[in-house]
Amino acid sequence: MNTESAHVLVPGRRRPPIAATSLDLLDRSRGSLLLACRTGDAGERYVEAHLGALRAAAALLAARSSSSGRSRPRSVWEVLPAVAPELSEWATFFAGSARQRAAVERGGPLSARESDDLLRQSEIFLEIVQDLLGVPRAEPLPDYLAPVSAHGSASASDRAEARA
């Protein structure tokens, strides 16, 4: 995936201000990634990491696109390549992780490594979006991640019975 920005400012030109909506989505993206770092469940980590990437992409779309109001609802990952072609590979990657996220939310199996890998990719993606928008990067995510248990190895009802 391309981690370099193709967005270059012309010397002497100022960047337009970033809308409050975009800044809020970037904050919420980082919040999701922090939650992902703190959870001990692989499925929760995966879902929060994906939500972090989704919110970062939405921030970029909010800053760069204008709504015509006539088109059918589409996934952020479908729209992103048209608005930011330099992020097409990322859009494809996260569209695939959206399918995995749906399976995880239905109780499907997931390894700790898969959730950790998505968290790392989501953090990189957030940094790229911040660079494209000209927003200073926040502090890196903590180096420490909560230990993760495998997700989906037992059904939800089995886990509920074990807690009782």
Short mmCIF file of C-alpha atoms in Angstrom, two decimals:
data_model
loop_
_atom_site.label_atom_id
_atom_site.label_comp_id
_atom_site.label_asym_id
_atom_site.label_seq_id
_atom_site.Cartn_x
_atom_site.Cartn_y
_atom_site.Cartn_z
CA MET A 1 0.00 0.00 0.00
CA ASN A 2 1.20 3.45 -0.82
CA THR A 3 2.22 5.23 2.38
CA GLU A 4 3.43 8.39 0.67
CA SER A 5 1.21 11.36 0.07
CA ALA A 6 0.67 12.56 -3.47
CA HIS A 7 -0.90 15.71 -2.06
CA VAL A 8 1.54 18.59 -2.46
CA LEU A 9 0.95 22.20 -1.52
CA VAL A 10 2.05 24.91 -3.91
CA PRO A 11 4.54 27.21 -2.13
CA GLY A 12 2.82 30.34 -0.90
CA ARG A 13 -0.67 28.80 -0.96
CA ARG A 14 -2.42 28.07 2.28
CA ARG A 15 -4.46 24.99 2.92
CA PRO A 16 -8.16 25.65 3.36
CA PRO A 17 -9.35 25.25 6.93
CA ILE A 18 -10.49 21.79 7.95
CA ALA A 19 -14.16 21.48 8.82
CA ALA A 20 -15.08 20.73 12.42
CA THR A 21 -16.78 17.53 11.21
CA SER A 22 -13.49 16.23 9.81
CA LEU A 23 -11.58 17.11 12.96
CA ASP A 24 -14.23 15.40 15.10
CA LEU A 25 -14.03 12.26 12.95
CA LEU A 26 -10.23 12.23 13.27
CA ASP A 27 -10.56 12.49 17.07
CA ARG A 28 -13.11 9.69 17.10
CA SER A 29 -10.84 7.61 14.87
CA ARG A 30 -7.98 7.95 17.33
CA GLY A 31 -10.36 7.16 20.20
CA SER A 32 -11.39 3.92 18.50
CA LEU A 33 -7.75 2.97 18.01
CA LEU A 34 -7.00 3.68 21.68
CA LEU A 35 -9.94 1.48 22.70
CA ALA A 36 -8.59 -1.21 20.41
CA CYS A 37 -5.22 -1.03 22.20
CA ARG A 38 -6.87 -1.44 25.61
CA THR A 39 -9.28 -4.30 24.95
CA GLY A 40 -8.33 -7.86 25.72
CA ASP A 41 -10.76 -9.41 23.23
CA ALA A 42 -9.49 -10.02 19.68
CA GLY A 43 -12.93 -9.42 18.17
CA GLU A 44 -13.42 -6.11 19.98
CA ARG A 45 -9.91 -5.02 18.96
CA TYR A 46 -10.65 -5.86 15.34
CA VAL A 47 -13.99 -4.03 15.34
CA GLU A 48 -12.56 -0.91 17.04
CA ALA A 49 -9.53 -0.86 14.71
CA HIS A 50 -11.81 -1.09 11.69
CA LEU A 51 -14.05 1.68 13.07
CA GLY A 52 -10.94 3.82 13.53
CA ALA A 53 -10.01 3.40 9.87
CA LEU A 54 -13.60 3.98 8.78
CA ARG A 55 -13.77 7.25 10.72
CA ALA A 56 -10.43 8.41 9.29
CA ALA A 57 -11.70 7.75 5.76
CA ALA A 58 -14.96 9.56 6.56
CA ALA A 59 -12.95 12.56 7.79
CA LEU A 60 -11.13 12.74 4.46
CA LEU A 61 -14.37 12.39 2.51
CA ALA A 62 -16.01 15.11 4.61
CA ALA A 63 -13.09 17.43 3.87
CA ARG A 64 -12.75 16.71 0.16
CA SER A 65 -16.11 15.81 -1.28
CA SER A 66 -19.33 17.63 -1.90
CA SER A 67 -22.60 15.79 -1.52
CA SER A 68 -24.88 15.85 -4.52
CA GLY A 69 -27.66 14.29 -2.49
CA ARG A 70 -28.82 12.23 -5.49
CA SER A 71 -26.67 9.14 -5.36
CA ARG A 72 -27.55 5.92 -3.61
CA PRO A 73 -25.87 5.22 -0.27
CA ARG A 74 -22.44 3.68 -0.81
CA SER A 75 -19.70 2.35 1.37
CA VAL A 76 -16.93 4.74 2.37
CA TRP A 77 -14.55 2.22 0.83
CA GLU A 78 -16.38 2.49 -2.53
CA VAL A 79 -16.30 6.29 -2.55
CA LEU A 80 -12.76 6.83 -1.25
CA PRO A 81 -10.89 5.91 -4.49
CA ALA A 82 -12.86 8.53 -6.45
CA VAL A 83 -12.12 11.26 -3.91
CA ALA A 84 -8.57 10.21 -3.02
CA PRO A 85 -7.17 7.93 -5.77
CA GLU A 86 -3.88 7.67 -3.89
CA LEU A 87 -5.76 5.67 -1.23
CA SER A 88 -7.31 3.10 -3.59
CA GLU A 89 -5.23 0.21 -2.25
CA TRP A 90 -6.18 1.14 1.29
CA ALA A 91 -9.85 1.24 0.32
CA THR A 92 -9.59 -2.26 -1.13
CA PHE A 93 -7.81 -3.51 1.98
CA PHE A 94 -10.36 -2.05 4.39
CA ALA A 95 -13.31 -3.20 2.27
CA GLY A 96 -11.99 -6.72 2.82
CA SER A 97 -11.59 -6.09 6.53
CA ALA A 98 -15.21 -4.86 6.62
CA ARG A 99 -16.34 -8.31 5.51
CA GLN A 100 -14.18 -9.88 8.21
CA ARG A 101 -15.55 -7.41 10.77
CA ALA A 102 -19.11 -8.45 9.90
CA ALA A 103 -18.15 -12.10 10.42
CA VAL A 104 -16.52 -11.26 13.76
CA GLU A 105 -19.63 -9.37 14.88
CA ARG A 106 -21.63 -12.53 14.12
CA GLY A 107 -19.29 -14.50 16.40
CA GLY A 108 -16.88 -15.79 13.77
CA PRO A 109 -13.37 -16.87 14.75
CA LEU A 110 -10.48 -14.43 14.77
CA SER A 111 -6.89 -14.73 15.92
CA ALA A 112 -5.08 -12.23 18.10
CA ARG A 113 -2.60 -11.68 15.29
CA GLU A 114 -5.35 -10.68 12.84
CA SER A 115 -6.69 -8.09 15.26
CA ASP A 116 -3.21 -6.74 16.05
CA ASP A 117 -2.35 -6.53 12.34
CA LEU A 118 -5.52 -4.57 11.58
CA LEU A 119 -4.79 -2.21 14.47
CA ARG A 120 -1.32 -1.46 13.06
CA GLN A 121 -2.68 -0.90 9.56
CA SER A 122 -5.45 1.35 10.88
CA GLU A 123 -2.92 3.48 12.76
CA ILE A 124 -0.82 3.90 9.61
CA PHE A 125 -3.95 4.79 7.64
CA LEU A 126 -4.97 7.44 10.19
CA GLU A 127 -1.50 9.01 9.94
CA ILE A 128 -1.72 9.11 6.14
CA VAL A 129 -5.14 10.78 6.30
CA GLN A 130 -3.83 13.32 8.82
CA ASP A 131 -0.94 14.09 6.46
CA LEU A 132 -3.26 14.46 3.48
CA LEU A 133 -5.46 16.87 5.43
CA GLY A 134 -2.49 18.80 6.80
CA VAL A 135 -3.46 17.99 10.38
CA PRO A 136 -0.62 17.47 12.85
CA ARG A 137 -0.25 13.87 13.92
CA ALA A 138 -1.30 12.98 17.41
CA GLU A 139 0.92 11.07 19.79
CA PRO A 140 1.58 7.54 18.52
CA LEU A 141 -0.58 4.83 19.98
CA PRO A 142 0.86 3.16 23.05
CA ASP A 143 3.51 0.53 22.47
CA TYR A 144 1.77 -1.67 25.00
CA LEU A 145 -1.30 -3.57 23.86
CA ALA A 146 -3.52 -5.41 26.30
CA PRO A 147 -3.08 -9.17 26.04
CA VAL A 148 -5.69 -10.59 23.69
CA SER A 149 -7.72 -13.75 23.92
CA ALA A 150 -8.82 -15.51 20.77
CA HIS A 151 -12.25 -14.55 19.51
CA GLY A 152 -14.91 -16.95 18.31
CA SER A 153 -13.42 -20.13 19.70
CA ALA A 154 -16.58 -20.60 21.74
CA SER A 155 -20.08 -19.47 20.95
CA ALA A 156 -21.54 -16.43 22.68
CA SER A 157 -23.85 -18.66 24.69
CA ASP A 158 -20.89 -20.81 25.81
CA ARG A 159 -19.07 -17.67 26.99
CA ALA A 160 -22.19 -16.43 28.81
CA GLU A 161 -22.58 -19.79 30.57
CA ALA A 162 -18.92 -19.74 31.60
CA ARG A 163 -19.41 -16.33 33.23
CA ALA A 164 -22.49 -17.49 35.19
#
